[in-house]
Amino acid sequence: MADTIKYVLDETHLPKHWYNLVADLPVPPPPVLHPGTLQPVGPDDLAPLFPMSLIMQEVSTEREIEIPEPVRAIYRQWRPSPLYRARRLEKALDTPAKIYYKYEGVSPAGSHKPNSAVPQAFFNKEAGVKRIVTETGAGQWGSSLALAGSFFGLEIEIFMVRVSYNQKPYRRALMETYGARCTASPSNETVCGRAILAERPDHPGSLGIAISEAVETVVQRDDTKYALGSVLNHVLLHQTVIGQEAMLQLEMAGDYPDVVVGCTGGGSNFAGIAFPFIGSGLRGGPKPRIVAVEPAACPSLTKGRYAYDFGDTAHLTPLTKMHTLGSTFTPPGFHAGGLRYHGMAPLVSHCARLGLLEPTSVPQLACFEAGVLFGRTEGILPAPEANHAVRGAIKEALRCKEEGKSETILFNLCGHGHFDMQAYMDYFAGNLTDVTYDESELAMALAGLPSVGA
Ligand SMILES: *Cc1c(COP(=O)(O)O)cnc(C)c1O
């Protein structure tokens, strides 16, 4: 028997629709509120930031939303992405469990992010938008939107969290190669950036600050819109191609997962692999356990409060109900930059409240240990973010060994780590530690949550 088994779908199996979990939820998610009036926002309130087509996806309750053909044409370059059975990893762990992973690192940008960047660029182009401004943490979203912008002839401007801007010059180079402009955040280009730098000139930045800078920049020009690479309903929606394909591939394998594992930063790749399975369970199908793995240093699902909060630090965004560490919380500078966000997608948070998923957190070193074992057995070097999912899957496989169960585990390998080799070098040099967040800063950030009546 081959060491690695690869399940490949042909192009005819490329999904024709995105799957909207909202249609199948027993309880609808809480409304998004206007920060001034505290009343539910309507589509028009969001119009300065997004084209109406994306806003309608954001508030949609339809189960299936058609993927436009020009988007499918680009998806075809790397989709359907492969599903592998990790036979060598199973052997190394000596587990009776079967481990499958869906590999999203085959996209040109190296992660799942183009699944949403491409449709977002497409719908903006269709609406006559000329320029999109966004933020990026580790640079994965920025490079994905830069790629999509170059395909559709859009100007792309990116605020990159300063600590990552300095740690990851190659991601920045990739964005610039695709034709985007990239600025370290906090920057001197915005009112909120200047205010933060005045207080702390060496501020490492955060996604919350970069979002504020991007939103502030967007509202200054009519031909410009904003884009977000995670958190929002329409971003999670676009990622559901992952889980839909994985379902078909597991059918080829004659299997169905007992456990589905994903890592959570803002929640989009996790939703991508998990929502189609959660939805199928809600419609009467089998109900696998759904495990969300987040970093112990930025634990919004396991340690955050479920409350209305802003998406950004300067409080320019609407209020959404989500698991949050508080919008003024600055996560410590660990190496999975894509997971350094104070909040969790409202839809993922809502699912956690409904008991549809199990959140768990893991420290940095355990993740790198898992990633190195994965690299040595399966050959693919995961992104530091993806290592959280690898760690989660390994933990499940070891549990199966202890319990003598041959369960089927599916996880999403959301990206490769070829731009993150400094992190691996630091790990091997013994320079990485299990960084922890500042408890008093967290308490302060939570105390500062906006007060919204029931
Ligand atoms: C951005 C990113 C993440 C975190 O974002 P989610 O929306 O939670 O998926 C995780 N992994 C990789 C590889 C990323 O690029």
Tab-separated table of C-alpha atoms and ligand atoms in Angstrom, residues 110-113 140-141 229-231 263-270 338-339 383 385-386 414-416, ligand 1:
chain	number	residue	atom	x	y	z
A	110	GLY	CA	0.218	29.513	-0.497
A	111	SER	CA	-2.919	29.505	1.680
A	112	HIS	CA	-6.725	29.371	1.687
A	113	LYS	CA	-6.955	33.187	1.516
A	140	GLN	CA	-1.040	35.990	3.801
A	141	TRP	CA	-4.185	38.023	3.216
A	229	GLY	CA	-9.632	38.626	4.856
A	230	SER	CA	-11.521	36.878	7.656
A	231	VAL	CA	-14.189	37.300	10.370
A	263	CYS	CA	-7.149	26.491	13.398
A	264	THR	CA	-8.875	29.743	14.227
A	265	GLY	CA	-7.520	33.270	13.862
A	266	GLY	CA	-10.532	35.195	12.594
A	267	GLY	CA	-12.281	31.916	11.837
A	268	SER	CA	-12.398	31.733	8.031
A	269	ASN	CA	-10.388	28.615	7.151
A	270	PHE	CA	-11.964	26.824	10.105
A	338	GLY	CA	-2.411	35.273	11.155
A	339	LEU	CA	-3.910	34.237	14.492
A	383	ALA	CA	2.531	27.647	8.108
A	385	GLU	CA	-0.904	29.075	11.883
A	386	ALA	CA	-1.593	25.684	10.295
A	414	CYS	CA	-4.557	25.926	5.515
A	415	GLY	CA	-1.157	26.988	4.172
A	416	HIS	CA	2.513	26.182	3.693
B	1	LIG	C1	-4.765	34.149	7.719
B	1	LIG	C2	-4.439	32.781	8.032
B	1	LIG	C3	-5.002	32.126	9.138
B	1	LIG	C4	-5.967	32.775	10.079
B	1	LIG	O1	-7.139	33.247	9.506
B	1	LIG	P1	-8.505	32.469	9.575
B	1	LIG	O2	-9.488	33.445	9.079
B	1	LIG	O3	-8.751	32.098	11.016
B	1	LIG	O4	-8.392	31.288	8.716
B	1	LIG	C5	-4.652	30.817	9.360
B	1	LIG	N1	-3.779	30.177	8.584
B	1	LIG	C6	-3.207	30.757	7.519
B	1	LIG	C7	-2.256	29.989	6.681
B	1	LIG	C8	-3.520	32.075	7.210
B	1	LIG	O5	-2.973	32.660	6.150
